[in-house]
PDB file of C-alpha atoms in Angstrom:
ATOM      1  CA  MET J 921     -32.540  90.429  34.567  1.00 47.00           C
ATOM      2  CA  ALA J 922     -32.620  87.828  31.873  1.00 52.00           C
ATOM      3  CA  LEU J 923     -32.120  88.759  28.246  1.00 57.00           C
ATOM      4  CA  ARG J 924     -35.107  88.473  25.989  1.00 58.00           C
ATOM      5  CA  PHE J 925     -34.048  86.642  22.869  1.00 60.00           C
ATOM      6  CA  THR J 926     -36.744  87.145  20.308  1.00 68.00           C
ATOM      7  CA  LEU J 927     -36.289  86.592  16.642  1.00 72.00           C
ATOM      8  CA  THR J 928     -37.308  90.140  15.753  1.00 76.00           C
ATOM      9  CA  ARG J 929     -34.672  91.568  18.114  1.00 75.00           C
ATOM     10  CA  LEU J 930     -31.911  89.204  17.086  1.00 81.00           C
ATOM     11  CA  LEU J 931     -32.570  89.153  13.337  1.00 86.00           C
ATOM     12  CA  PRO J 932     -30.972  92.540  12.462  1.00 87.00           C
ATOM     13  CA  SER J 933     -27.635  91.557  14.027  1.00 89.00           C
ATOM     14  CA  VAL J 934     -27.650  88.128  12.395  1.00 91.00           C
ATOM     15  CA  ALA J 935     -28.596  89.684   9.043  1.00 94.00           C
ATOM     16  CA  LEU J 936     -25.751  92.220   9.280  1.00 94.00           C
ATOM     17  CA  PHE J 937     -23.251  89.457  10.067  1.00 95.00           C
ATOM     18  CA  LEU J 938     -24.449  87.234   7.223  1.00 96.00           C
ATOM     19  CA  ALA J 939     -24.463  90.234   4.850  1.00 97.00           C
ATOM     20  CA  LEU J 940     -20.858  90.938   5.818  1.00 96.00           C
ATOM     21  CA  LEU J 941     -19.723  87.384   5.062  1.00 95.00           C
ATOM     22  CA  GLY J 942     -21.858  87.053   1.931  1.00 96.00           C
ATOM     23  CA  GLY J 943     -20.870  90.477   0.643  1.00 96.00           C
ATOM     24  CA  ALA J 944     -17.183  89.690   1.079  1.00 95.00           C
ATOM     25  CA  LEU J 945     -17.517  86.368  -0.751  1.00 93.00           C
ATOM     26  CA  LEU J 946     -19.494  87.977  -3.562  1.00 95.00           C
ATOM     27  CA  ALA J 947     -17.051  90.889  -3.925  1.00 94.00           C
ATOM     28  CA  ASP J 948     -14.089  88.485  -3.959  1.00 91.00           C
ATOM     29  CA  LEU J 949     -15.796  86.329  -6.585  1.00 91.00           C
ATOM     30  CA  VAL J 950     -16.613  89.340  -8.780  1.00 93.00           C
ATOM     31  CA  LEU J 951     -13.046  90.662  -8.537  1.00 93.00           C
ATOM     32  CA  HIS J 952     -11.584  87.271  -9.464  1.00 91.00           C
ATOM     33  CA  ARG J 953     -13.976  86.750 -12.369  1.00 94.00           C
ATOM     34  CA  ALA J 954     -13.185  90.239 -13.693  1.00 95.00           C
ATOM     35  CA  GLY J 955      -9.453  89.539 -13.456  1.00 93.00           C
ATOM     36  CA  LEU J 956      -9.082  92.221 -10.801  1.00 91.00           C
ATOM     37  CA  ALA J 957      -7.997  90.086  -7.845  1.00 85.00           C
ATOM     38  CA  GLY J 958      -5.127  92.514  -7.181  1.00 85.00           C
ATOM     39  CA  VAL J 959      -7.651  95.241  -6.328  1.00 87.00           C
ATOM     40  CA  GLY J 960      -8.579  93.234  -3.238  1.00 84.00           C
ATOM     41  CA  ARG J 961      -5.094  93.771  -1.870  1.00 84.00           C
ATOM     42  CA  TRP J 962      -5.824  97.479  -1.531  1.00 89.00           C
ATOM     43  CA  GLY J 963      -8.988  96.618   0.377  1.00 91.00           C
ATOM     44  CA  GLY J 964      -6.770  95.758   3.319  1.00 91.00           C
ATOM     45  CA  LEU J 965      -5.361  99.268   3.458  1.00 92.00           C
ATOM     46  CA  ALA J 966      -8.746 100.950   2.980  1.00 95.00           C
ATOM     47  CA  GLY J 967     -10.386  98.609   5.499  1.00 95.00           C
ATOM     48  CA  THR J 968      -7.683  99.278   8.060  1.00 94.00           C
ATOM     49  CA  VAL J 969      -8.178 103.029   7.678  1.00 96.00           C
ATOM     50  CA  LEU J 970     -11.945 102.614   8.222  1.00 97.00           C
ATOM     51  CA  LEU J 971     -11.409 100.345  11.230  1.00 95.00           C
ATOM     52  CA  ALA J 972      -8.952 102.828  12.749  1.00 95.00           C
ATOM     53  CA  ALA J 973     -11.431 105.679  12.173  1.00 95.00           C
ATOM     54  CA  SER J 974     -14.123 103.673  13.945  1.00 94.00           C
ATOM     55  CA  PHE J 975     -12.141 104.116  17.165  1.00 91.00           C
ATOM     56  CA  LEU J 976     -13.279 107.753  17.354  1.00 91.00           C
ATOM     57  CA  TYR J 977     -16.205 106.414  19.368  1.00 89.00           C
ATOM     58  CA  SER J 978     -13.892 104.702  21.844  1.00 85.00           C
ATOM     59  CA  ALA J 979     -11.768 107.851  22.141  1.00 87.00           C
ATOM     60  CA  ARG J 980     -14.903 109.914  22.859  1.00 84.00           C
ATOM     61  CA  LYS J 981     -16.163 107.386  25.397  1.00 82.00           C
ATOM     62  CA  ARG J 982     -12.830 107.504  27.246  1.00 82.00           C
ATOM     63  CA  LYS J 983     -12.840 111.321  27.124  1.00 83.00           C
ATOM     64  CA  LEU J 984      -9.774 111.463  24.875  1.00 87.00           C
ATOM     65  CA  LEU J 985     -11.949 113.362  22.412  1.00 83.00           C
ATOM     66  CA  SER J 986     -14.617 115.906  23.274  1.00 85.00           C
ATOM     67  CA  ALA J 987     -16.168 116.481  19.844  1.00 87.00           C
ATOM     68  CA  GLY J 988     -19.169 114.590  18.565  1.00 83.00           C
ATOM     69  CA  SER J 989     -22.191 113.080  20.222  1.00 83.00           C
ATOM     70  CA  PRO J 990     -21.741 109.618  21.740  1.00 81.00           C
ATOM     71  CA  LYS J 991     -24.840 108.325  19.950  1.00 83.00           C
ATOM     72  CA  GLY J 992     -23.677 109.629  16.562  1.00 89.00           C
ATOM     73  CA  LEU J 993     -20.170 108.303  17.103  1.00 90.00           C
ATOM     74  CA  LEU J 994     -21.576 104.903  18.100  1.00 89.00           C
ATOM     75  CA  ARG J 995     -23.460 104.733  14.776  1.00 91.00           C
ATOM     76  CA  LEU J 996     -20.297 105.818  12.973  1.00 94.00           C
ATOM     77  CA  HIS J 997     -18.322 103.149  14.878  1.00 94.00           C
ATOM     78  CA  GLU J 998     -20.787 100.469  13.798  1.00 93.00           C
ATOM     79  CA  THR J 999     -20.870 101.628  10.162  1.00 95.00           C
ATOM     80  CA  LEU J1000     -17.121 102.104   9.746  1.00 97.00           C
ATOM     81  CA  GLY J1001     -16.408  98.856  11.590  1.00 95.00           C
ATOM     82  CA  TRP J1002     -18.719  96.894   9.300  1.00 96.00           C
ATOM     83  CA  ALA J1003     -17.450  98.525   6.098  1.00 97.00           C
ATOM     84  CA  GLY J1004     -13.815  98.186   7.185  1.00 97.00           C
ATOM     85  CA  ALA J1005     -14.326  94.527   8.048  1.00 96.00           C
ATOM     86  CA  LEU J1006     -15.910  93.956   4.634  1.00 96.00           C
ATOM     87  CA  LEU J1007     -12.891  95.447   2.862  1.00 96.00           C
ATOM     88  CA  VAL J1008     -10.447  93.476   5.001  1.00 95.00           C
ATOM     89  CA  LEU J1009     -12.373  90.266   4.292  1.00 94.00           C
ATOM     90  CA  VAL J1010     -12.212  90.999   0.553  1.00 94.00           C
ATOM     91  CA  HIS J1011      -8.494  91.683   1.003  1.00 93.00           C
ATOM     92  CA  GLY J1012      -8.020  88.310   2.687  1.00 88.00           C
ATOM     93  CA  GLY J1013     -10.119  86.524   0.108  1.00 80.00           C
ATOM     94  CA  ILE J1014     -10.299  82.771   0.160  1.00 71.00           C
ATOM     95  CA  HIS J1015      -6.562  82.271  -0.160  1.00 72.00           C
ATOM     96  CA  PHE J1016      -4.434  80.741   2.546  1.00 71.00           C
ATOM     97  CA  ASN J1017      -0.954  82.223   2.276  1.00 74.00           C
ATOM     98  CA  ALA J1018       0.191  82.477   5.883  1.00 80.00           C
ATOM     99  CA  LEU J1019      -1.027  81.747   9.398  1.00 87.00           C
ATOM    100  CA  VAL J1020      -0.839  85.212  11.011  1.00 88.00           C
ATOM    101  CA  PRO J1021      -3.046  86.953   8.416  1.00 88.00           C
ATOM    102  CA  TRP J1022      -5.662  84.223   8.759  1.00 89.00           C
ATOM    103  CA  LEU J1023      -5.553  84.437  12.548  1.00 92.00           C
ATOM    104  CA  ALA J1024      -5.990  88.212  12.266  1.00 92.00           C
ATOM    105  CA  LEU J1025      -8.894  87.716   9.862  1.00 92.00           C
ATOM    106  CA  LEU J1026     -10.538  85.187  12.158  1.00 93.00           C
ATOM    107  CA  ALA J1027     -10.044  87.477  15.163  1.00 95.00           C
ATOM    108  CA  MET J1028     -11.618  90.343  13.209  1.00 96.00           C
ATOM    109  CA  VAL J1029     -14.679  88.238  12.341  1.00 95.00           C
ATOM    110  CA  VAL J1030     -15.042  87.309  16.011  1.00 95.00           C
ATOM    111  CA  VAL J1031     -14.739  91.005  16.984  1.00 96.00           C
ATOM    112  CA  VAL J1032     -17.462  91.916  14.480  1.00 96.00           C
ATOM    113  CA  ALA J1033     -19.711  89.149  15.863  1.00 95.00           C
ATOM    114  CA  SER J1034     -18.980  90.439  19.354  1.00 94.00           C
ATOM    115  CA  GLY J1035     -19.797  93.997  18.279  1.00 93.00           C
ATOM    116  CA  LEU J1036     -23.108  92.898  16.809  1.00 92.00           C
ATOM    117  CA  THR J1037     -23.823  91.056  20.060  1.00 89.00           C
ATOM    118  CA  GLY J1038     -23.117  94.290  21.938  1.00 88.00           C
ATOM    119  CA  ARG J1039     -25.508  96.108  19.620  1.00 86.00           C
ATOM    120  CA  PHE J1040     -28.203  93.568  20.491  1.00 85.00           C
ATOM    121  CA  LEU J1041     -27.453  93.804  24.227  1.00 81.00           C
ATOM    122  CA  LEU J1042     -27.557  97.609  24.161  1.00 79.00           C
ATOM    123  CA  ALA J1043     -30.965  97.547  22.475  1.00 79.00           C
ATOM    124  CA  ASP J1044     -32.178  95.104  25.153  1.00 77.00           C
ATOM    125  CA  VAL J1045     -30.903  97.321  27.980  1.00 76.00           C
ATOM    126  CA  ARG J1046     -32.512 100.422  26.433  1.00 78.00           C
ATOM    127  CA  GLU J1047     -35.846  98.616  26.072  1.00 79.00           C
ATOM    128  CA  ARG J1048     -35.758  97.475  29.690  1.00 77.00           C
ATOM    129  CA  LEU J1049     -34.975 100.991  30.891  1.00 78.00           C
ATOM    130  CA  ARG J1050     -37.868 102.407  28.842  1.00 80.00           C
ATOM    131  CA  GLU J1051     -40.211  99.799  30.333  1.00 82.00           C
ATOM    132  CA  ARG J1052     -38.994 100.561  33.852  1.00 79.00           C
ATOM    133  CA  ALA J1053     -39.447 104.298  33.322  1.00 82.00           C
ATOM    134  CA  GLY J1054     -43.006 103.682  32.134  1.00 84.00           C
ATOM    135  CA  GLU J1055     -43.770 101.538  35.184  1.00 83.00           C
ATOM    136  CA  LEU J1056     -42.396 104.184  37.529  1.00 81.00           C
ATOM    137  CA  ALA J1057     -44.286 107.004  35.814  1.00 83.00           C
ATOM    138  CA  ARG J1058     -47.524 105.033  36.061  1.00 86.00           C
ATOM    139  CA  SER J1059     -46.880 104.485  39.775  1.00 87.00           C
ATOM    140  CA  GLY J1060     -47.125 108.233  40.353  1.00 85.00           C
ATOM    141  CA  LEU J1061     -43.485 109.271  40.687  1.00 82.00           C
ATOM    142  CA  SER J1062     -42.498 112.693  39.390  1.00 84.00           C
ATOM    143  CA  PRO J1063     -40.434 112.895  36.188  1.00 81.00           C
ATOM    144  CA  ALA J1064     -37.327 113.803  38.230  1.00 80.00           C
ATOM    145  CA  GLU J1065     -37.847 110.794  40.519  1.00 79.00           C
ATOM    146  CA  VAL J1066     -38.390 108.523  37.508  1.00 77.00           C
ATOM    147  CA  GLU J1067     -35.158 109.779  35.935  1.00 77.00           C
ATOM    148  CA  ARG J1068     -33.218 109.273  39.167  1.00 74.00           C
ATOM    149  CA  GLU J1069     -34.578 105.736  39.622  1.00 73.00           C
ATOM    150  CA  VAL J1070     -33.946 104.744  35.989  1.00 72.00           C
ATOM    151  CA  LEU J1071     -30.404 106.098  36.249  1.00 69.00           C
ATOM    152  CA  SER J1072     -29.753 103.998  39.346  1.00 62.00           C
ATOM    153  CA  VAL J1073     -31.190 100.907  37.617  1.00 62.00           C
ATOM    154  CA  SER J1074     -29.021 101.532  34.546  1.00 64.00           C
ATOM    155  CA  LEU J1075     -25.898 101.817  36.699  1.00 55.00           C
ATOM    156  CA  LEU J1076     -26.708  98.505  38.372  1.00 52.00           C
ATOM    157  CA  HIS J1077     -27.316  96.763  35.073  1.00 64.00           C
ATOM    158  CA  ASP J1078     -23.937  95.265  34.273  1.00 69.00           C
ATOM    159  CA  THR J1079     -24.808  93.454  31.041  1.00 73.00           C
ATOM    160  CA  MET J1080     -22.837  95.954  28.977  1.00 76.00           C
ATOM    161  CA  LYS J1081     -19.929  95.944  31.434  1.00 78.00           C
ATOM    162  CA  GLN J1082     -19.684  92.170  31.145  1.00 82.00           C
ATOM    163  CA  TRP J1083     -19.862  92.364  27.360  1.00 85.00           C
ATOM    164  CA  ARG J1084     -17.059  94.966  27.269  1.00 85.00           C
ATOM    165  CA  LYS J1085     -14.845  92.588  29.257  1.00 88.00           C
ATOM    166  CA  VAL J1086     -15.026  90.260  26.243  1.00 91.00           C
ATOM    167  CA  HIS J1087     -15.153  92.743  23.360  1.00 92.00           C
ATOM    168  CA  LEU J1088     -12.136  94.830  24.373  1.00 91.00           C
ATOM    169  CA  PRO J1089      -9.635  91.937  24.727  1.00 94.00           C
ATOM    170  CA  LEU J1090     -10.853  90.449  21.448  1.00 95.00           C
ATOM    171  CA  THR J1091     -10.336  93.811  19.766  1.00 94.00           C
ATOM    172  CA  MET J1092      -6.823  94.064  21.227  1.00 95.00           C
ATOM    173  CA  LEU J1093      -6.012  90.535  20.013  1.00 96.00           C
ATOM    174  CA  PHE J1094      -7.181  91.449  16.520  1.00 95.00           C
ATOM    175  CA  ALA J1095      -5.224  94.717  16.570  1.00 95.00           C
ATOM    176  CA  GLY J1096      -2.063  92.929  17.687  1.00 96.00           C
ATOM    177  CA  LEU J1097      -2.348  90.282  14.974  1.00 95.00           C
ATOM    178  CA  ALA J1098      -3.091  92.959  12.370  1.00 94.00           C
ATOM    179  CA  VAL J1099       0.009  94.922  13.388  1.00 95.00           C
ATOM    180  CA  VAL J1100       2.153  91.778  13.137  1.00 95.00           C
ATOM    181  CA  HIS J1101       0.672  91.049   9.702  1.00 93.00           C
ATOM    182  CA  VAL J1102       1.324  94.588   8.429  1.00 91.00           C
ATOM    183  CA  ALA J1103       4.856  94.638   9.871  1.00 94.00           C
ATOM    184  CA  ALA J1104       5.689  91.258   8.330  1.00 91.00           C
ATOM    185  CA  THR J1105       4.244  92.348   4.996  1.00 88.00           C
ATOM    186  CA  LEU J1106       6.349  95.510   4.979  1.00 90.00           C
ATOM    187  CA  LEU J1107       9.440  93.610   6.094  1.00 92.00           C
ATOM    188  CA  PHE J1108       9.164  90.878   3.462  1.00 88.00           C
ATOM    189  CA  TRP J1109       7.713  92.991   0.641  1.00 82.00           C
ATOM    190  CA  ARG J1110       9.697  92.757  -2.557  1.00 77.00           C
ATOM    191  CA  TRP J1111      10.442  96.457  -2.814  1.00 68.00           C
TER     192      TRP J1111
END
């Protein structure tokens, strides 16, 4: 099954990514012009809290958490991930002070791009399953047979499995670099 790349399907993910980068640049510019560049430092802490909270979805998916609907937690994951990334980008600003923070920032941007790609892929898979269900229903199968067939097709469709093989290691790389950055900051902070 080939992916259908149409502009109308791809545009929301591209727009969200560009809004993230543009919003971070604009916020950093506004803070600097207002003489409040130090406020951006706290964006790192707030962004990290939001990013950590976005993992509720992952905990639910891995059955470490039983509360919440997967669909609602996925939306929360996307929203908190985007907002947290925005705050961390504002925190990083356009300053180059050290290599590890910039590597962590770059890894985070790649993770966000990967997440938006996953969002696009999930929408594509859902659309294909809806189309397949419609075809099967029109062919005269009962609703139970349609559901069984669509379920078997969805289990065979490994687009999301392949995407997860990329997204998860990228997320772990980002998390590792972020932990090193936070540890180094705490270690070398002028208390």
